[in-house]
């Protein structure tokens, strides 16, 4: 059995290593276009920033170590430029010329390449990508050689990691994002928190605007934006996304969809004996059923392993699961993470859903260091099936997103979250953990114990309803919606007549800081016969939804003496 | 509707608050024996240690705040001493004498009380418990008044938290535990890591020995242990466990089992209209089916809420889930946590299981601060249903245990863990997270791709097999099993003849540092026809299993020049 693996990083190398562990007799050849295999691509920005000090840390394995441990024949600078799926051979450009190599099983793990948008002047030598160890070394050299300014095109995960790394190095960094906000996969009210953190890091965030040209001057470039503004820079990092690097394989007749290789649940392509994994393949999303590339390291590594099983012992091979799409990024002191679907993917899939916003503490409020996790969770209308979750906060974000990811994989409903026995002790959580609380709120919403209104309905609500702010008088004074009635929730039962008079037959839309007190108030009002609803996520979510407009919309006043 | 709740801390107060949110019209009375309601009982040790500075932090709610927010009638220093389940009244000892109170629905949440073992001299005024805010205040006063030495009887969660708190305050602390090791619910090889950390904190750990007497002297006590040793002390903290505080209710004819109130899935007791939640009830364990009290805050709080639902709107009430028994404790720089069953509860339940040991990093090895999580996972023989997990480490322990707890609740198998899409970025995890790796190892074990041997089989293995140590020569020199053959795993394929000669027909039992390289070696050996197995968890688990005996069992040598 001769197994040829194209691509020696995440999925490809996982496949080769697993194949060897299962079969000592197989010939296993790994062909890697680049200089390095098994390198830490997710670590590159941290090398640029200096947090990872030495580049050799990024080289997790070498061809020699893989030969010694696993008897793998790993060939770098071997670029596969063609496949003859009939003859079962690959055509490889090597340092010694073009060679042909036969296979019994071929595994394609070519990955993705950086998208190069149609921007004039993108050929400037100051434009870099951050996809390989050499990219990272070159970028760091440029920084250490005295670059003072950088523009990062694209505010996705790698773009933000690169921007922060460069800012840590003391550069003036501008991030340009075509989408309306940074981290486009995040909901806008979550992304706004990240934007504020980027600003706190001194990074200039330009979202909702395109880079239209890069003008070359002697010594620097100028990035021209769609709004006419111009940013002079010593360095441009291009990170507007990736696309499957599959031209040679599509040309060989292997079925693709918008460049992504189509595979079945065992990674089989349209060509017999040819399998594919990783960033180059189209995966069916676990939540929405949409087929698209999911360029994430975890699913790629695991799919590589599962494909090896299917090659060596197909009867025992588990299918490759549909990806849930869990992702995480550190931005300054914050962590932002997501799993499952967001509003836009749910809308595209035509799924009816309800949304929850919560701001629970990551651990007991009475324990030092307590801080909020900002959570948004989408659940299927009707049964409450968990569809997606996002979280931003200083601590405990990764834990909650991993629990949500597990619950989504298990096809739990939001009410099932109530029953999770999560580890509680004051330094780690609350007796009702953030995830349990999500279950409680979601269950209340689905059975109509709680009725929500949303910050993005504000304009309509202001026109048609009484806004009732149930925070304390002091909190109200720090910023509130004009025209809202302030009755602290602890006084509400005694002041229902005031609500009645002010509402004058209109609905009552309640709010507080985070949505906890307004939910209690809603219960009082609903049982007293009011048409009531509680603002999902409270003022915290309202402010984040308004974003930079919050200062204009909200009124502040001096606390009455 | 008049709802009377007995006990105003976790389960009781959750029940009362939820009942109010569901029903504005109910009369809700909470009767609490102590001075305080809704206090942070899990925070008490941190107040003693000073990490929580002010005692008022521990008082999360007061009767006045609960009255204002939720219109609850909360009465402290009201001790329920009898129930007439026919007449539906409770008899209450109050500051103003004994009173009777009628109810439509009664919820018993009396909690548990400290077990007082039969030790002579336990009546010393220097003996304290740590169950209430007043206990914590009194203990801290004692410390601040100059106590220099403390003995903690019982090395469970609260015992260790108390011991660490006192050690932080500069006291000489001795912990005495009757069971063979600290944290008796932990497996011994996990508990040993905690023991070492306690020693690093300067705490004297005496496990496997009873305290037999407390001798009173002027100015101090002396604790006498079963091995004849004597420990002079200024303070004794009694924390050998708790038992349901249910005498009054058992006397009223409410069915109990070994003092724990028997309830159905809605918290209903044997008496109509009487429900019970929290530390006082017997719960059916989710994994083993064994019925026993589970004195944990999380399940108590959630059960309180669910019981309120069942009182107010029974048709919509979700059943109270069987607890998985997740628990966590911080000990120095370590976190120790567990979920589900351990070996002893599995043995008691007669379940056949397999055990996995892993030591993966909490995040990418190339990212600064990487450190190991020590994991032990039990899975059901045959199908690999997850039964229990424990973890000890500096970082990332709580996250993994929460993922395991979620997976156990979802009745996942160990192979299902492979497919979890957990959040990966270098500061947070690995592309193959610790949990994914557990799935891979477990799946390999179940389908016999991997065969394990265990550290507790060492004596038998040494008598019957060749021990093959596949670590590097330098690692081998730092400590190895006498008589073991050292062939680094990278050389194994070329040196199989040496293995064959040394084995002389015997089985080969392989080991390395953590079980990764020995698993690769096992695959090589098994495919070459050897009767081979890999040491579960490697030398790390072996050392932890040997515990204090490791130094005697292992040989060290100078590295050959």
PDB file of C-alpha atoms in Angstrom, chain B residues 397-548:
ATOM      1  CA  UNK B 397      -8.622  21.901  34.428  1.00  0.00           C
ATOM      2  CA  UNK B 398     -12.017  23.455  35.052  1.00  0.00           C
ATOM      3  CA  UNK B 399     -12.671  23.779  31.328  1.00  0.00           C
ATOM      4  CA  UNK B 400     -11.935  20.165  30.547  1.00  0.00           C
ATOM      5  CA  UNK B 401     -13.945  18.864  33.482  1.00  0.00           C
ATOM      6  CA  UNK B 402     -16.914  20.988  32.415  1.00  0.00           C
ATOM      7  CA  UNK B 403     -16.677  19.565  28.908  1.00  0.00           C
ATOM      8  CA  UNK B 404     -16.534  16.053  30.357  1.00  0.00           C
ATOM      9  CA  UNK B 405     -19.487  16.827  32.643  1.00  0.00           C
ATOM     10  CA  UNK B 406     -21.476  18.009  29.630  1.00  0.00           C
ATOM     11  CA  UNK B 407     -20.488  14.958  27.617  1.00  0.00           C
ATOM     12  CA  UNK B 408     -21.440  12.632  30.478  1.00  0.00           C
ATOM     13  CA  UNK B 409     -24.814  14.360  30.813  1.00  0.00           C
ATOM     14  CA  UNK B 410     -25.294  13.892  27.062  1.00  0.00           C
ATOM     15  CA  UNK B 411     -24.367  10.212  27.445  1.00  0.00           C
ATOM     16  CA  UNK B 412     -21.567  10.496  24.945  1.00  0.00           C
ATOM     17  CA  UNK B 413     -19.094   7.723  24.378  1.00  0.00           C
ATOM     18  CA  UNK B 414     -15.378   8.308  24.563  1.00  0.00           C
ATOM     19  CA  UNK B 415     -15.133   8.137  20.766  1.00  0.00           C
ATOM     20  CA  UNK B 416     -17.648  10.965  20.517  1.00  0.00           C
ATOM     21  CA  UNK B 417     -15.043  13.182  22.189  1.00  0.00           C
ATOM     22  CA  UNK B 418     -12.909  12.968  19.049  1.00  0.00           C
ATOM     23  CA  UNK B 419     -15.559  14.938  17.206  1.00  0.00           C
ATOM     24  CA  UNK B 420     -15.938  17.848  19.622  1.00  0.00           C
ATOM     25  CA  UNK B 421     -15.098  21.147  17.971  1.00  0.00           C
ATOM     26  CA  UNK B 422     -13.418  22.868  20.899  1.00  0.00           C
ATOM     27  CA  UNK B 423     -12.084  26.390  20.703  1.00  0.00           C
ATOM     28  CA  UNK B 424      -8.513  26.356  19.478  1.00  0.00           C
ATOM     29  CA  UNK B 425      -5.968  29.104  19.369  1.00  0.00           C
ATOM     30  CA  UNK B 426      -2.498  28.798  20.902  1.00  0.00           C
ATOM     31  CA  UNK B 427      -3.312  30.555  24.215  1.00  0.00           C
ATOM     32  CA  UNK B 428      -6.357  28.339  24.820  1.00  0.00           C
ATOM     33  CA  UNK B 429      -5.816  24.810  23.617  1.00  0.00           C
ATOM     34  CA  UNK B 430      -4.320  22.525  21.071  1.00  0.00           C
ATOM     35  CA  UNK B 431      -5.661  21.649  17.640  1.00  0.00           C
ATOM     36  CA  UNK B 432      -6.248  18.263  19.210  1.00  0.00           C
ATOM     37  CA  UNK B 433      -7.520  19.351  22.592  1.00  0.00           C
ATOM     38  CA  UNK B 434      -6.959  17.300  25.728  1.00  0.00           C
ATOM     39  CA  UNK B 435     -10.567  16.152  25.424  1.00  0.00           C
ATOM     40  CA  UNK B 436     -10.187  15.160  21.760  1.00  0.00           C
ATOM     41  CA  UNK B 437      -7.020  13.254  22.663  1.00  0.00           C
ATOM     42  CA  UNK B 438      -8.927  11.399  25.360  1.00  0.00           C
ATOM     43  CA  UNK B 439     -11.383  10.352  22.667  1.00  0.00           C
ATOM     44  CA  UNK B 440      -8.596   9.155  20.406  1.00  0.00           C
ATOM     45  CA  UNK B 441      -6.845   7.162  23.110  1.00  0.00           C
ATOM     46  CA  UNK B 442     -10.109   5.706  24.388  1.00  0.00           C
ATOM     47  CA  UNK B 443     -11.246   4.726  20.949  1.00  0.00           C
ATOM     48  CA  UNK B 444      -7.882   3.079  20.310  1.00  0.00           C
ATOM     49  CA  UNK B 445      -8.176   1.132  23.546  1.00  0.00           C
ATOM     50  CA  UNK B 446     -11.707  -0.042  22.866  1.00  0.00           C
ATOM     51  CA  UNK B 447     -10.960  -1.264  19.349  1.00  0.00           C
ATOM     52  CA  UNK B 448      -7.640  -2.748  20.511  1.00  0.00           C
ATOM     53  CA  UNK B 449      -5.477  -0.517  18.371  1.00  0.00           C
ATOM     54  CA  UNK B 450      -3.910   0.284  21.727  1.00  0.00           C
ATOM     55  CA  UNK B 451      -3.435  -2.133  24.569  1.00  0.00           C
ATOM     56  CA  UNK B 452      -2.694  -0.708  27.986  1.00  0.00           C
ATOM     57  CA  UNK B 453      -1.081  -1.940  31.122  1.00  0.00           C
ATOM     58  CA  UNK B 454      -1.427  -0.119  34.421  1.00  0.00           C
ATOM     59  CA  UNK B 455       0.933   1.116  37.073  1.00  0.00           C
ATOM     60  CA  UNK B 456      -0.847  -0.863  39.761  1.00  0.00           C
ATOM     61  CA  UNK B 457       0.032  -4.070  37.865  1.00  0.00           C
ATOM     62  CA  UNK B 458       3.729  -3.265  38.169  1.00  0.00           C
ATOM     63  CA  UNK B 459       4.698  -6.094  40.515  1.00  0.00           C
ATOM     64  CA  UNK B 460       3.105  -8.715  38.316  1.00  0.00           C
ATOM     65  CA  UNK B 461       4.505  -7.168  35.144  1.00  0.00           C
ATOM     66  CA  UNK B 462       8.030  -7.134  36.548  1.00  0.00           C
ATOM     67  CA  UNK B 463       7.772 -10.837  37.255  1.00  0.00           C
ATOM     68  CA  UNK B 464       6.459 -11.885  33.889  1.00  0.00           C
ATOM     69  CA  UNK B 465       7.409  -9.409  31.170  1.00  0.00           C
ATOM     70  CA  UNK B 466      10.217  -7.421  29.635  1.00  0.00           C
ATOM     71  CA  UNK B 467       9.920  -3.764  30.596  1.00  0.00           C
ATOM     72  CA  UNK B 468      10.814  -1.627  27.602  1.00  0.00           C
ATOM     73  CA  UNK B 469      11.438   2.058  28.304  1.00  0.00           C
ATOM     74  CA  UNK B 470      11.156   4.066  25.078  1.00  0.00           C
ATOM     75  CA  UNK B 471      12.259   7.406  26.469  1.00  0.00           C
ATOM     76  CA  UNK B 472      15.504   9.042  25.480  1.00  0.00           C
ATOM     77  CA  UNK B 473      18.703   7.940  27.172  1.00  0.00           C
ATOM     78  CA  UNK B 474      18.803  11.192  29.141  1.00  0.00           C
ATOM     79  CA  UNK B 475      15.241  10.816  30.399  1.00  0.00           C
ATOM     80  CA  UNK B 476      15.882   7.196  31.331  1.00  0.00           C
ATOM     81  CA  UNK B 477      18.806   8.252  33.456  1.00  0.00           C
ATOM     82  CA  UNK B 478      16.661  10.553  35.576  1.00  0.00           C
ATOM     83  CA  UNK B 479      14.770   7.608  37.025  1.00  0.00           C
ATOM     84  CA  UNK B 480      13.669   4.249  35.628  1.00  0.00           C
ATOM     85  CA  UNK B 481      12.462   0.842  36.594  1.00  0.00           C
ATOM     86  CA  UNK B 482      15.285  -1.535  37.459  1.00  0.00           C
ATOM     87  CA  UNK B 483      15.793  -4.137  34.770  1.00  0.00           C
ATOM     88  CA  UNK B 484      13.976  -2.196  32.098  1.00  0.00           C
ATOM     89  CA  UNK B 485      15.493  -2.102  28.630  1.00  0.00           C
ATOM     90  CA  UNK B 486      15.962   1.400  27.234  1.00  0.00           C
ATOM     91  CA  UNK B 487      15.416   1.793  23.506  1.00  0.00           C
ATOM     92  CA  UNK B 488      14.283   5.288  22.462  1.00  0.00           C
ATOM     93  CA  UNK B 489      11.157   5.010  20.366  1.00  0.00           C
ATOM     94  CA  UNK B 490      12.886   6.596  17.382  1.00  0.00           C
ATOM     95  CA  UNK B 491      15.308   3.657  17.278  1.00  0.00           C
ATOM     96  CA  UNK B 492      12.837   0.893  17.890  1.00  0.00           C
ATOM     97  CA  UNK B 493      12.212  -0.201  14.326  1.00  0.00           C
ATOM     98  CA  UNK B 494      15.940  -0.832  13.873  1.00  0.00           C
ATOM     99  CA  UNK B 495      16.411  -2.578  17.184  1.00  0.00           C
ATOM    100  CA  UNK B 496      13.564  -5.051  17.300  1.00  0.00           C
ATOM    101  CA  UNK B 497      16.064  -7.897  17.457  1.00  0.00           C
ATOM    102  CA  UNK B 498      17.305  -6.550  20.788  1.00  0.00           C
ATOM    103  CA  UNK B 499      13.766  -6.527  22.085  1.00  0.00           C
ATOM    104  CA  UNK B 500      13.272 -10.064  20.870  1.00  0.00           C
ATOM    105  CA  UNK B 501      16.448 -11.250  22.545  1.00  0.00           C
ATOM    106  CA  UNK B 502      15.701  -9.509  25.835  1.00  0.00           C
ATOM    107  CA  UNK B 503      12.079 -10.604  25.940  1.00  0.00           C
ATOM    108  CA  UNK B 504      13.075 -14.232  25.426  1.00  0.00           C
ATOM    109  CA  UNK B 505       9.511 -15.210  24.741  1.00  0.00           C
ATOM    110  CA  UNK B 506       8.032 -13.041  27.458  1.00  0.00           C
ATOM    111  CA  UNK B 507       5.533 -10.286  26.888  1.00  0.00           C
ATOM    112  CA  UNK B 508       6.827  -6.751  26.351  1.00  0.00           C
ATOM    113  CA  UNK B 509       5.439  -3.995  28.540  1.00  0.00           C
ATOM    114  CA  UNK B 510       6.355  -0.595  27.172  1.00  0.00           C
ATOM    115  CA  UNK B 511       6.560   2.726  28.944  1.00  0.00           C
ATOM    116  CA  UNK B 512       7.614   6.288  28.269  1.00  0.00           C
ATOM    117  CA  UNK B 513       7.096   9.623  30.045  1.00  0.00           C
ATOM    118  CA  UNK B 514       3.369  10.117  29.486  1.00  0.00           C
ATOM    119  CA  UNK B 515       2.168   7.249  27.295  1.00  0.00           C
ATOM    120  CA  UNK B 516       2.411   8.875  23.867  1.00  0.00           C
ATOM    121  CA  UNK B 517       5.697   7.431  22.631  1.00  0.00           C
ATOM    122  CA  UNK B 518       5.014   4.058  24.228  1.00  0.00           C
ATOM    123  CA  UNK B 519       1.731   3.897  22.328  1.00  0.00           C
ATOM    124  CA  UNK B 520       3.608   4.452  19.062  1.00  0.00           C
ATOM    125  CA  UNK B 521       6.104   1.797  20.149  1.00  0.00           C
ATOM    126  CA  UNK B 522       3.285  -0.561  20.993  1.00  0.00           C
ATOM    127  CA  UNK B 523       1.968  -0.247  17.452  1.00  0.00           C
ATOM    128  CA  UNK B 524       5.399  -1.135  16.093  1.00  0.00           C
ATOM    129  CA  UNK B 525       5.770  -4.084  18.452  1.00  0.00           C
ATOM    130  CA  UNK B 526       2.252  -5.423  18.050  1.00  0.00           C
ATOM    131  CA  UNK B 527       2.554  -5.373  14.293  1.00  0.00           C
ATOM    132  CA  UNK B 528       5.907  -7.150  14.596  1.00  0.00           C
ATOM    133  CA  UNK B 529       4.171  -9.942  16.486  1.00  0.00           C
ATOM    134  CA  UNK B 530       5.109  -9.115  20.085  1.00  0.00           C
ATOM    135  CA  UNK B 531       2.687  -9.513  22.990  1.00  0.00           C
ATOM    136  CA  UNK B 532       2.894  -5.807  23.754  1.00  0.00           C
ATOM    137  CA  UNK B 533       1.120  -3.221  25.895  1.00  0.00           C
ATOM    138  CA  UNK B 534       1.749   0.441  26.715  1.00  0.00           C
ATOM    139  CA  UNK B 535       1.798   1.846  30.258  1.00  0.00           C
ATOM    140  CA  UNK B 536      -1.296   3.993  30.763  1.00  0.00           C
ATOM    141  CA  UNK B 537      -0.084   7.484  31.548  1.00  0.00           C
ATOM    142  CA  UNK B 538       3.577   6.511  31.460  1.00  0.00           C
ATOM    143  CA  UNK B 539       6.143   7.351  34.133  1.00  0.00           C
ATOM    144  CA  UNK B 540       4.101  10.351  35.246  1.00  0.00           C
ATOM    145  CA  UNK B 541       1.253   8.088  36.275  1.00  0.00           C
ATOM    146  CA  UNK B 542       3.615   5.434  37.553  1.00  0.00           C
ATOM    147  CA  UNK B 543       5.343   7.914  39.870  1.00  0.00           C
ATOM    148  CA  UNK B 544       2.016   9.274  41.077  1.00  0.00           C
ATOM    149  CA  UNK B 545       0.738   5.755  41.681  1.00  0.00           C
ATOM    150  CA  UNK B 546       3.846   4.772  43.608  1.00  0.00           C
ATOM    151  CA  UNK B 547       3.572   8.043  45.511  1.00  0.00           C
ATOM    152  CA  UNK B 548       6.097   8.302  48.284  1.00  0.00           C
TER     153      UNK B 548
END
